[in-house]
């Protein structure tokens, strides 16, 4: 945000000084381009004419200027909006609109569009804004009214943009908008943008085949309509015509090599089809054609990482950081590259340079784990403490990072102490309470673990993970098998394919003597998740019915995953009396 603030201030100051430059430059200026914003706008009073503005308007514009200088853009907009209403001047309205659009102020845009249309009923820009705002308010008839007003003047009504906005509408409103588009098409046949918008809406409403059918006559008459070509490629892929989609886009990305959207769609399809080198080549081509588009560099780098080509990725990501684009994402992936290369210190530095966004906590987690692995656990914990103290609004997340870090480092008593402190500060934290429950169970305190899990269920009664954990604790610790089965059945109804829950269901049935029924659940769990504990349970059930050779195979696979797993080793020792699965 701070990086963009000076630019925004320059823009707003440019608008303000342009408005103050007098009546001659404002009257009838709605079709004139905005003056280029400058860092030091000209203020020579001999060039400024104030005669046609009332003192009230001048005061409002001056207040807007001062607010912009101070970074109070909300105040700038309020003053500009009031000046537009008071003066009813086209130039002031237009500039106020641009400020409102810069700030994404929907309510102000709606007010200004209404004001503008009241003064100039045929104004194209005002109708466009009014149409967009009507869609946002789900007033679709009004949106179509403004779009038709634009069409009546042979102007582009932005059908594609409005159709794309429909993804944010409820399904019923999407269908309503499609119906309105179809009605409009009857009144305005053979309108390419409208036909494209209809096809886009058909895709949005879940009718991709209908969308393809709608595009055919459009593309037949306008074979070079690139947005429609891109949409057709997307629809072919969506309808399962993968080979046709790839062939179609291969041809058309060569016909229109500069079309970034088409090329990006094609590259992403190649990724989905695991044609990673082809995808990387396509992104490289796009980067060469559009060197100033940061998103392409980032995509190119990520595919290069998947293709085990870290040098290419490192170059692209470093360039992004140096140019100030996608800084946090680039730093995170640079950390991954250096971590995999064994450059631990450099990886930590990259991870710790991630300052915000979706990658912040994953990067901090990796940095902390690498510090701990390097023998700097105390430093990592102290760093988390410092961050928690300086960012109280995110304190809970820092507590969770600390707890998980201590668990990963097998510091369970310290982790349990941290969980106690976390819940003292954040008693409603479901994640901290669940972590504490698991730690309490591991610390032979099942009653306290049960209490924590039941508190979570009071908050989230449909948490399948919690239901399963509670059921499993009751199996292993308290011999309350019927009660345990009830919790596990509830979990399984919520998440029937979860292998951990399938394992719990099989284990509770086995404990009650229903071995054959148990084997069905355990086999399904092991087939998708051959975890050592699942291997222990499944192998024991097999052993109990005389399938000793198969049991040994299952145990061996579990040992391959974790040769020191306590439960699995105990099971083998107990059943074979020699501690070996051979």
Coordinates of C-alpha atoms in Angstrom, one line a residue:
X1 CA 0.0 0.0 0.0
X2 CA 2.7 2.5 0.9
X3 CA 4.4 1.9 -2.4
X4 CA 1.4 3.2 -4.3
X5 CA 0.6 6.1 -2.0
X6 CA 2.8 8.7 -3.7
X7 CA 1.4 7.8 -7.2
X8 CA -2.2 8.0 -5.9
X9 CA -1.4 11.4 -4.3
X10 CA 0.0 12.6 -7.6
X11 CA -3.1 11.5 -9.5
X12 CA -5.5 13.1 -7.0
X13 CA -3.5 16.3 -6.9
X14 CA -3.5 16.4 -10.7
X15 CA -7.3 16.1 -10.7
X16 CA -7.6 18.8 -8.1
X17 CA -5.4 21.4 -9.7
X18 CA -7.0 20.7 -13.1
X19 CA -10.3 21.6 -11.6
X20 CA -9.0 24.7 -10.0
X21 CA -7.5 25.9 -13.3
X22 CA -10.8 27.6 -14.0
X23 CA -14.1 27.7 -15.8
X24 CA -12.6 27.7 -19.3
X25 CA -11.0 24.3 -18.9
X26 CA -14.0 22.7 -17.2
X27 CA -17.1 23.8 -19.1
X28 CA -17.9 21.2 -21.7
X29 CA -14.8 19.2 -21.0
X30 CA -16.4 15.9 -20.4
X31 CA -15.0 14.5 -23.6
X32 CA -11.5 15.9 -23.1
X33 CA -8.7 13.8 -21.9
X34 CA -7.6 14.3 -18.3
X35 CA -4.4 16.3 -17.9
X36 CA -1.3 14.3 -17.2
X37 CA -0.8 14.3 -13.4
X38 CA 2.5 15.9 -12.3
X39 CA 4.4 15.9 -9.1
X40 CA 4.4 19.7 -9.0
X41 CA 1.2 21.0 -10.7
X42 CA 1.3 24.5 -12.1
X43 CA -0.3 27.0 -9.8
X44 CA 0.4 30.3 -11.4
X45 CA -2.6 32.4 -10.3
X46 CA -2.5 34.5 -13.4
X47 CA -3.6 31.5 -15.4
X48 CA -6.5 30.6 -13.1
X49 CA -10.0 31.9 -13.7
X50 CA -12.4 31.7 -10.8
X51 CA -15.3 33.8 -12.0
X52 CA -17.8 31.0 -12.7
X53 CA -17.3 29.1 -9.4
X54 CA -19.0 30.1 -6.2
X55 CA -16.7 30.6 -3.2
X56 CA -18.3 27.4 -1.6
X57 CA -17.1 25.3 -4.6
X58 CA -13.6 26.8 -4.5
X59 CA -13.4 26.1 -0.8
X60 CA -14.4 22.5 -1.4
X61 CA -11.8 22.0 -4.2
X62 CA -9.1 23.6 -2.1
X63 CA -10.0 21.3 0.8
X64 CA -9.8 18.4 -1.5
X65 CA -6.3 19.5 -2.6
X66 CA -5.1 19.8 1.0
X67 CA -6.5 16.5 2.0
X68 CA -4.8 14.8 -1.0
X69 CA -1.5 16.4 0.1
X70 CA -2.0 14.8 3.5
X71 CA -2.9 11.4 2.1
X72 CA -6.5 11.7 3.2
X73 CA -8.0 10.6 -0.1
X74 CA -11.3 9.7 1.5
X75 CA -11.7 13.4 2.5
X76 CA -10.5 14.4 -1.0
X77 CA -13.3 12.4 -2.5
X78 CA -16.0 13.7 -0.1
X79 CA -15.0 17.3 -1.0
X80 CA -14.9 16.6 -4.7
X81 CA -18.2 14.9 -4.6
X82 CA -19.8 17.9 -2.8
X83 CA -18.1 20.3 -5.3
X84 CA -19.6 18.3 -8.2
X85 CA -23.1 18.5 -6.7
X86 CA -22.8 22.2 -5.9
X87 CA -21.3 23.3 -9.2
X88 CA -23.0 20.8 -11.5
X89 CA -20.1 21.3 -13.8
X90 CA -19.2 18.6 -16.3
X91 CA -15.4 18.9 -15.7
X92 CA -15.7 18.7 -11.9
X93 CA -18.1 15.7 -12.2
X94 CA -15.7 13.9 -14.6
X95 CA -12.7 14.4 -12.3
X96 CA -14.7 13.5 -9.2
X97 CA -15.7 10.3 -11.1
X98 CA -12.1 9.5 -11.8
X99 CA -11.1 9.9 -8.2
X100 CA -14.0 7.7 -7.1
X101 CA -12.9 5.0 -9.6
X102 CA -9.3 5.3 -8.4
X103 CA -10.5 4.6 -4.9
X104 CA -13.1 2.0 -5.9
X105 CA -15.8 4.0 -4.2
X106 CA -19.0 2.5 -5.6
X107 CA -21.5 4.7 -3.8
X108 CA -19.8 7.8 -5.0
X109 CA -19.6 6.5 -8.5
X110 CA -23.4 5.9 -8.4
X111 CA -24.1 9.4 -7.2
X112 CA -21.9 11.0 -9.8
X113 CA -23.3 8.9 -12.6
X114 CA -26.9 10.0 -11.6
X115 CA -25.8 13.6 -11.4
X116 CA -24.0 13.4 -14.8
X117 CA -26.9 11.8 -16.5
X118 CA -29.4 14.3 -15.1
X119 CA -27.3 17.0 -16.7
X120 CA -26.2 15.1 -19.8
X121 CA -28.7 12.2 -20.5
X122 CA -26.7 10.8 -23.4
X123 CA -23.3 10.8 -21.7
X124 CA -21.6 7.5 -22.6
X125 CA -19.2 7.3 -19.7
X126 CA -22.0 8.0 -17.2
X127 CA -24.1 5.2 -18.7
X128 CA -21.1 2.8 -18.5
X129 CA -20.6 3.6 -14.8
X130 CA -24.3 3.4 -14.1
X131 CA -24.5 0.0 -15.8
X132 CA -21.6 -1.4 -13.8
X133 CA -23.0 -0.1 -10.5
X134 CA -26.4 -1.5 -11.3
X135 CA -24.9 -5.0 -11.8
X136 CA -23.1 -4.7 -8.5
X137 CA -26.4 -3.8 -6.9
X138 CA -28.0 -6.7 -8.7
X139 CA -30.4 -4.3 -10.4
X140 CA -30.1 -6.0 -13.8
X141 CA -33.0 -4.3 -15.6
X142 CA -31.4 -1.0 -14.9
X143 CA -28.0 -2.2 -16.1
X144 CA -29.5 -3.3 -19.4
X145 CA -31.3 0.0 -19.8
X146 CA -28.0 1.8 -19.6
X147 CA -26.3 -0.7 -21.9
X148 CA -29.0 -0.2 -24.5
X149 CA -28.6 3.6 -24.2
X150 CA -24.9 3.1 -25.1
X151 CA -25.7 0.8 -28.0
X152 CA -28.2 3.3 -29.4
X153 CA -25.2 5.6 -29.9
X154 CA -23.2 2.9 -31.7
X155 CA -20.7 2.6 -28.8
X156 CA -19.2 -0.4 -27.0
X157 CA -21.5 -1.3 -24.1
X158 CA -18.9 -3.5 -22.3
X159 CA -21.0 -6.6 -22.5
X160 CA -18.0 -8.8 -21.8
X161 CA -17.0 -6.9 -18.6
X162 CA -20.6 -7.0 -17.3
X163 CA -20.9 -10.7 -18.1
X164 CA -17.6 -11.4 -16.3
X165 CA -18.9 -9.6 -13.2
X166 CA -21.8 -12.1 -13.2
X167 CA -19.5 -14.7 -11.5
X168 CA -20.0 -12.7 -8.3
X169 CA -23.8 -12.8 -8.5
X170 CA -26.1 -15.5 -7.1
X171 CA -27.1 -18.2 -9.5
X172 CA -30.7 -16.8 -9.9
X173 CA -29.3 -13.4 -10.9
X174 CA -26.9 -14.9 -13.3
X175 CA -29.8 -16.6 -15.1
X176 CA -31.8 -13.3 -15.0
X177 CA -28.8 -11.4 -16.6
X178 CA -28.6 -14.1 -19.3
X179 CA -32.3 -13.7 -20.0
X180 CA -31.9 -10.0 -20.3
X181 CA -28.9 -10.4 -22.7
X182 CA -31.0 -12.7 -24.9
X183 CA -33.9 -10.2 -25.0
X184 CA -31.4 -7.5 -25.9
X185 CA -30.0 -9.7 -28.7
X186 CA -33.4 -10.0 -30.2
X187 CA -33.7 -6.2 -30.4
X188 CA -30.1 -5.9 -31.6
X189 CA -29.2 -8.9 -33.7
X190 CA -25.7 -9.5 -35.1
X191 CA -23.9 -7.6 -32.4
X192 CA -20.6 -9.3 -31.9
X193 CA -19.9 -8.0 -28.3
X194 CA -23.3 -8.9 -27.2
X195 CA -23.1 -12.4 -28.7
X196 CA -19.8 -12.9 -27.0
X197 CA -21.3 -11.7 -23.7
X198 CA -24.1 -14.2 -24.0
X199 CA -21.7 -17.1 -24.6
X200 CA -19.7 -15.9 -21.6
X201 CA -22.8 -15.9 -19.5
X202 CA -23.8 -19.4 -20.6
X203 CA -20.4 -20.6 -19.4
X204 CA -20.9 -18.8 -16.1
X205 CA -24.4 -20.3 -15.7
X206 CA -23.0 -23.9 -16.2
X207 CA -24.0 -24.4 -19.9
X208 CA -20.7 -24.7 -21.7
X209 CA -22.0 -26.7 -24.6
X210 CA -24.7 -24.1 -25.2
X211 CA -22.0 -21.4 -25.1
X212 CA -20.0 -23.3 -27.7
X213 CA -23.1 -23.5 -30.0
X214 CA -23.7 -19.7 -29.5
X215 CA -20.1 -18.9 -30.5
X216 CA -20.1 -20.8 -33.8
X217 CA -22.0 -18.3 -35.9
X218 CA -20.1 -15.4 -34.3
X219 CA -16.8 -16.9 -35.2
X220 CA -18.0 -17.9 -38.6
X221 CA -18.7 -14.3 -39.4
X222 CA -15.9 -12.8 -37.3
X223 CA -13.0 -15.4 -37.5
X224 CA -10.5 -13.0 -36.0
X225 CA -12.6 -12.0 -32.9
X226 CA -9.9 -13.0 -30.4
X227 CA -11.9 -12.9 -27.1
X228 CA -14.4 -15.3 -28.7
X229 CA -11.5 -17.6 -29.9
X230 CA -10.1 -17.6 -26.4
X231 CA -13.5 -18.4 -24.9
X232 CA -14.0 -21.3 -27.4
X233 CA -10.7 -22.8 -26.4
X234 CA -11.7 -22.6 -22.8
X235 CA -15.1 -24.1 -23.5
X236 CA -13.7 -27.0 -25.5
X237 CA -11.5 -27.9 -22.6
X238 CA -14.3 -27.5 -20.1
X239 CA -16.5 -29.9 -22.1
X240 CA -13.8 -32.6 -22.0
X241 CA -12.6 -32.0 -25.6
X242 CA -9.0 -31.8 -24.4
X243 CA -7.2 -32.6 -27.6
X244 CA -9.4 -30.3 -29.7
X245 CA -8.9 -27.5 -27.2
X246 CA -5.1 -27.8 -27.2
X247 CA -4.9 -28.1 -31.0
X248 CA -7.3 -25.1 -31.4
X249 CA -5.2 -22.9 -29.1
X250 CA -1.9 -24.1 -30.5
X251 CA -3.1 -22.8 -33.9
X252 CA -4.6 -19.6 -32.6
X253 CA -1.8 -18.6 -30.3
X254 CA 0.4 -18.7 -33.4
X255 CA -2.2 -16.7 -35.4
X256 CA -2.3 -14.1 -32.6
X257 CA 1.0 -14.3 -30.8
X258 CA 0.5 -11.0 -29.0
X259 CA -2.7 -12.1 -27.3
X260 CA -1.6 -12.5 -23.7
X261 CA -4.9 -13.9 -22.4
X262 CA -5.1 -16.6 -25.0
X263 CA -1.5 -17.6 -24.5
X264 CA -1.9 -17.7 -20.7
X265 CA -5.0 -19.9 -21.1
X266 CA -3.1 -22.3 -23.4
X267 CA -0.1 -22.5 -21.0
X268 CA -2.3 -23.2 -18.0
X269 CA -4.0 -26.0 -20.0
X270 CA -0.6 -27.5 -20.7
X271 CA 0.2 -27.4 -17.0
X272 CA -3.1 -29.2 -16.3
X273 CA -2.2 -31.9 -18.8
X274 CA 1.3 -32.2 -17.2
X275 CA 3.0 -30.9 -20.4
X276 CA 5.2 -28.9 -18.2
X277 CA 8.1 -28.2 -20.6
X278 CA 5.6 -27.1 -23.3
X279 CA 3.9 -24.8 -20.7
X280 CA 7.3 -23.4 -19.7
X281 CA 8.1 -22.7 -23.4
X282 CA 4.8 -20.9 -23.8
X283 CA 5.3 -18.7 -20.8
X284 CA 8.9 -18.0 -22.0
X285 CA 7.4 -16.9 -25.3
X286 CA 4.8 -14.7 -23.6
X287 CA 7.5 -13.1 -21.3
X288 CA 9.5 -12.2 -24.4
X289 CA 6.5 -10.6 -26.0
X290 CA 5.3 -8.9 -22.8
X291 CA 8.4 -8.2 -20.8
X292 CA 6.6 -5.6 -18.6
X293 CA 3.9 -8.0 -17.4
X294 CA 5.1 -9.3 -14.0
X295 CA 2.4 -12.1 -13.7
X296 CA 3.9 -13.8 -16.7
X297 CA 7.4 -13.8 -15.2
X298 CA 6.0 -15.3 -12.0
X299 CA 4.1 -18.0 -13.9
X300 CA 7.2 -18.8 -16.0
X301 CA 9.3 -19.1 -12.8
X302 CA 6.8 -21.4 -11.1
X303 CA 6.7 -23.8 -14.0
X304 CA 10.5 -23.8 -14.2
X305 CA 10.5 -24.9 -10.5
X306 CA 8.2 -27.8 -11.4
X307 CA 10.5 -28.6 -14.3
X308 CA 13.5 -28.8 -12.0
X309 CA 15.1 -25.8 -13.6
X310 CA 15.9 -23.6 -10.6
X311 CA 18.3 -21.3 -12.3
X312 CA 15.6 -20.0 -14.7
X313 CA 13.2 -19.6 -11.9
X314 CA 15.8 -17.9 -9.7
X315 CA 16.5 -15.4 -12.5
X316 CA 12.9 -14.5 -13.0
X317 CA 12.1 -14.3 -9.3
X318 CA 15.1 -12.1 -8.5
X319 CA 14.1 -9.8 -11.3
X320 CA 10.6 -9.5 -9.9
X321 CA 11.9 -8.6 -6.5
X322 CA 14.3 -6.0 -7.9
X323 CA 11.5 -4.4 -9.9
X324 CA 9.1 -4.4 -7.0
X325 CA 6.5 -6.8 -8.4
X326 CA 5.0 -9.9 -6.6
X327 CA 7.7 -9.4 -4.0
X328 CA 6.3 -11.7 -1.3
X329 CA 5.4 -14.5 -3.7
X330 CA 8.8 -14.2 -5.4
X331 CA 10.7 -14.2 -2.0
X332 CA 8.8 -17.3 -0.8
X333 CA 9.7 -19.3 -3.9
X334 CA 13.3 -18.1 -3.8
X335 CA 13.3 -19.5 -0.3
X336 CA 12.1 -22.8 -1.6
X337 CA 14.7 -22.9 -4.3
X338 CA 17.5 -22.1 -1.9
X339 CA 16.1 -24.6 0.7
X340 CA 16.1 -27.4 -1.9
X341 CA 19.6 -26.4 -2.9
X342 CA 20.8 -26.8 0.7
X343 CA 21.5 -23.0 1.1
X344 CA 19.8 -22.8 4.5
X345 CA 20.9 -19.4 5.5
X346 CA 20.0 -17.8 2.2
X347 CA 16.6 -19.7 2.3
X348 CA 15.9 -18.3 5.8
X349 CA 16.7 -14.8 4.6
X350 CA 14.3 -15.1 1.7
X351 CA 11.5 -16.5 3.8
X352 CA 11.9 -13.9 6.4
X353 CA 11.7 -11.1 3.7
X354 CA 8.1 -12.1 3.0
X355 CA 6.2 -9.3 4.8
X356 CA 2.5 -9.8 4.1
X357 CA -0.1 -11.7 2.1
X358 CA -1.0 -15.4 1.7
X359 CA 2.7 -16.4 1.7
X360 CA 3.6 -14.7 5.0
X361 CA 2.8 -17.4 7.5
X362 CA 3.9 -20.3 5.3
X363 CA 7.2 -18.5 4.8
X364 CA 7.6 -17.7 8.5
X365 CA 6.8 -21.4 9.3
X366 CA 9.5 -22.6 6.9
X367 CA 12.1 -20.1 8.2
X368 CA 11.4 -21.2 11.8
X369 CA 11.7 -24.9 10.9
X370 CA 15.0 -24.3 9.1
X371 CA 16.3 -22.3 12.1
X372 CA 15.4 -25.1 14.4
X373 CA 17.0 -27.7 12.2
X374 CA 20.2 -25.6 12.2
X375 CA 20.2 -25.7 16.0
X376 CA 18.6 -22.3 16.4
X377 CA 15.3 -23.3 18.0
X378 CA 15.6 -20.7 20.7
X379 CA 16.3 -17.9 18.2
X380 CA 13.3 -19.0 16.1
X381 CA 11.0 -19.0 19.2
X382 CA 12.3 -15.6 20.3
X383 CA 11.6 -14.2 16.8
X384 CA 8.0 -15.5 17.0
X385 CA 7.6 -13.9 20.4
X386 CA 8.8 -10.6 19.0
X387 CA 6.5 -10.8 16.1
X388 CA 3.6 -11.7 18.4
X389 CA 4.3 -8.7 20.6
X390 CA 4.5 -6.3 17.7
X391 CA 1.4 -7.7 15.9
X392 CA -1.2 -8.3 18.6
X393 CA -4.0 -8.6 16.0
X394 CA -2.4 -11.8 14.7
X395 CA -1.1 -13.1 18.0
X396 CA -3.2 -16.3 17.7
X397 CA -1.5 -17.3 14.5
X398 CA 2.0 -16.7 16.0
X399 CA 1.0 -19.0 18.9
X400 CA 0.0 -21.7 16.5
X401 CA 3.3 -21.4 14.7
X402 CA 5.2 -21.8 17.9
X403 CA 3.1 -24.8 19.1
X404 CA 3.5 -26.6 15.7
X405 CA 7.2 -25.8 15.6
X406 CA 7.8 -27.3 19.1
X407 CA 5.7 -30.4 18.1
X408 CA 7.8 -30.9 15.0
X409 CA 11.0 -30.6 17.1
X410 CA 9.6 -33.3 19.5
X411 CA 9.4 -30.7 22.3
X412 CA 6.0 -31.9 23.4
X413 CA 6.2 -30.6 27.0
X414 CA 7.2 -27.1 25.7
X415 CA 4.4 -27.3 23.1
X416 CA 1.9 -28.2 25.7
X417 CA 3.0 -25.3 27.9
X418 CA 2.7 -23.0 24.8
X419 CA -0.8 -24.3 24.1
X420 CA -1.9 -23.6 27.7
X421 CA -0.6 -20.0 27.3
X422 CA -2.2 -19.6 23.9
X423 CA -5.6 -20.6 25.2
X424 CA -5.3 -18.3 28.2
X425 CA -4.9 -15.4 25.7
X426 CA -7.3 -16.8 23.1
X427 CA -9.8 -19.2 24.8
X428 CA -11.9 -19.4 21.6
X429 CA -9.1 -20.6 19.4
X430 CA -10.3 -23.9 18.0
X431 CA -6.9 -24.7 16.4
X432 CA -5.0 -24.1 19.7
X433 CA -7.5 -26.2 21.7
X434 CA -7.3 -29.0 19.2
X435 CA -3.5 -29.0 19.4
X436 CA -3.6 -29.0 23.1
X437 CA -6.0 -32.0 23.1
X438 CA -3.6 -34.0 21.0
X439 CA -0.7 -33.0 23.2
X440 CA -2.7 -33.9 26.3
X441 CA -3.6 -37.3 24.8
X442 CA 0.1 -37.9 24.0
X443 CA 0.9 -36.9 27.6
X444 CA -1.4 -39.6 29.0
X445 CA -4.1 -37.1 30.0
X446 CA -7.1 -38.5 28.0
X447 CA -9.8 -37.0 30.2
X448 CA -8.5 -33.5 29.7
X449 CA -8.1 -34.2 26.0
X450 CA -11.6 -35.4 25.8
X451 CA -12.8 -32.2 27.6
X452 CA -11.0 -30.0 25.0
X453 CA -12.4 -31.9 22.1
X454 CA -16.0 -31.7 23.5
X455 CA -15.6 -27.9 23.8
X456 CA -14.6 -27.7 20.2
X457 CA -17.6 -29.8 19.2
X458 CA -19.8 -27.3 21.1
X459 CA -18.4 -24.6 18.7
X460 CA -18.2 -26.8 15.6
X461 CA -20.5 -29.7 15.9
X462 CA -19.9 -30.9 12.3
X463 CA -16.1 -31.0 12.6
X464 CA -15.3 -34.5 11.2
X465 CA -11.7 -34.2 12.4
X466 CA -12.7 -33.5 16.0
X467 CA -15.4 -36.2 16.0
X468 CA -12.8 -38.7 14.8
X469 CA -10.2 -37.6 17.2
X470 CA -12.6 -37.9 20.1
X471 CA -13.8 -41.3 19.0
X472 CA -10.2 -42.6 18.6
X473 CA -9.2 -41.4 22.1
X474 CA -12.2 -43.2 23.6
X475 CA -11.1 -46.4 21.8
X476 CA -7.5 -46.3 22.9
X477 CA -7.7 -44.9 26.4
X478 CA -11.1 -45.4 28.0
X479 CA -12.5 -48.6 26.6
X480 CA -15.8 -46.8 25.8
X481 CA -16.2 -48.6 22.4
X482 CA -19.9 -48.0 21.8
X483 CA -19.6 -44.3 22.5
X484 CA -16.4 -44.1 20.4
X485 CA -18.2 -45.8 17.5
X486 CA -21.0 -43.2 17.7
X487 CA -18.5 -40.3 17.3
X488 CA -16.7 -42.1 14.5
X489 CA -19.9 -42.9 12.6
X490 CA -20.8 -39.2 12.7
X491 CA -17.4 -38.3 11.4
X492 CA -17.7 -40.9 8.6
X493 CA -21.1 -39.6 7.5
X494 CA -19.5 -36.1 7.1
X495 CA -16.4 -37.3 5.3
X496 CA -16.9 -40.8 4.0
X497 CA -13.6 -41.1 2.1
X498 CA -11.2 -39.8 4.7
X499 CA -8.7 -42.7 5.3
X500 CA -8.0 -41.6 8.9
X501 CA -11.7 -41.9 9.7
X502 CA -12.0 -45.2 7.8
X503 CA -9.1 -46.5 9.9
X504 CA -10.8 -45.4 13.1
X505 CA -14.0 -47.1 12.1
X506 CA -12.2 -50.3 11.2
X507 CA -10.3 -50.2 14.5
X508 CA -13.3 -49.7 16.7
X509 CA -15.1 -52.6 14.9
X510 CA -12.1 -54.8 15.4
X511 CA -11.9 -54.0 19.1
X512 CA -15.5 -55.1 19.4
X513 CA -14.8 -58.4 17.7
X514 CA -16.4 -57.5 14.2
X515 CA -13.2 -58.5 12.4
X516 CA -14.5 -59.1 8.9
X517 CA -16.5 -55.9 8.8
X518 CA -13.4 -54.1 10.2
X519 CA -11.2 -55.4 7.5
X520 CA -13.3 -53.7 4.8
X521 CA -12.7 -50.3 6.4
X522 CA -9.1 -50.9 7.2
X523 CA -8.3 -52.2 3.7
X524 CA -9.8 -49.0 2.2
X525 CA -7.9 -46.8 4.6
X526 CA -4.6 -48.6 3.9
X527 CA -5.1 -48.5 0.1
X528 CA -5.2 -44.7 0.0
X529 CA -3.1 -43.9 3.1
X530 CA -0.5 -46.6 4.1
X531 CA 0.4 -44.7 7.3
X532 CA 2.4 -46.7 9.9
X533 CA -0.5 -46.6 12.4
X534 CA -3.0 -47.7 9.7
X535 CA -0.5 -50.5 8.8
X536 CA -0.4 -51.6 12.4
X537 CA -4.2 -51.8 12.7
X538 CA -4.7 -53.5 9.3
X539 CA -1.9 -55.9 9.8
X540 CA -3.2 -56.9 13.3
X541 CA -6.7 -57.5 11.9
X542 CA -5.1 -59.7 9.1
X543 CA -3.0 -61.6 11.6
X544 CA -6.0 -62.3 13.7
X545 CA -7.7 -64.3 10.9
X546 CA -4.5 -66.2 9.9
X547 CA -3.4 -64.0 7.0
X548 CA 0.1 -63.7 8.5
X549 CA 2.0 -63.3 5.3
X550 CA -0.3 -60.5 4.1
X551 CA 0.0 -58.9 7.5
X552 CA 3.8 -58.9 7.3
X553 CA 3.6 -57.2 3.8
X554 CA 1.4 -54.5 5.3
X555 CA 3.7 -53.9 8.2
X556 CA 6.8 -53.8 6.0
X557 CA 5.2 -51.0 4.0
X558 CA 4.5 -49.1 7.2
X559 CA 8.1 -49.6 8.3
X560 CA 9.4 -48.3 5.0
X561 CA 7.5 -45.0 5.7
X562 CA 8.7 -44.8 9.4
X563 CA 11.0 -47.5 10.7
X564 CA 10.8 -46.2 14.2
X565 CA 7.1 -45.8 14.6
X566 CA 6.3 -46.9 18.2
X567 CA 2.7 -48.2 17.6
X568 CA 3.7 -50.3 14.6
X569 CA 6.8 -51.7 16.3
X570 CA 4.8 -52.5 19.4
X571 CA 2.2 -54.3 17.3
X572 CA 4.8 -56.4 15.5
X573 CA 6.6 -57.3 18.8
X574 CA 3.5 -58.2 20.6
X575 CA 2.1 -60.5 17.8
X576 CA 5.3 -62.1 16.5
X577 CA 7.2 -62.2 19.8
X578 CA 10.5 -61.4 18.0
X579 CA 10.1 -57.8 16.9
X580 CA 10.5 -58.7 13.3
X581 CA 8.0 -58.8 10.5
X582 CA 10.2 -61.2 8.6

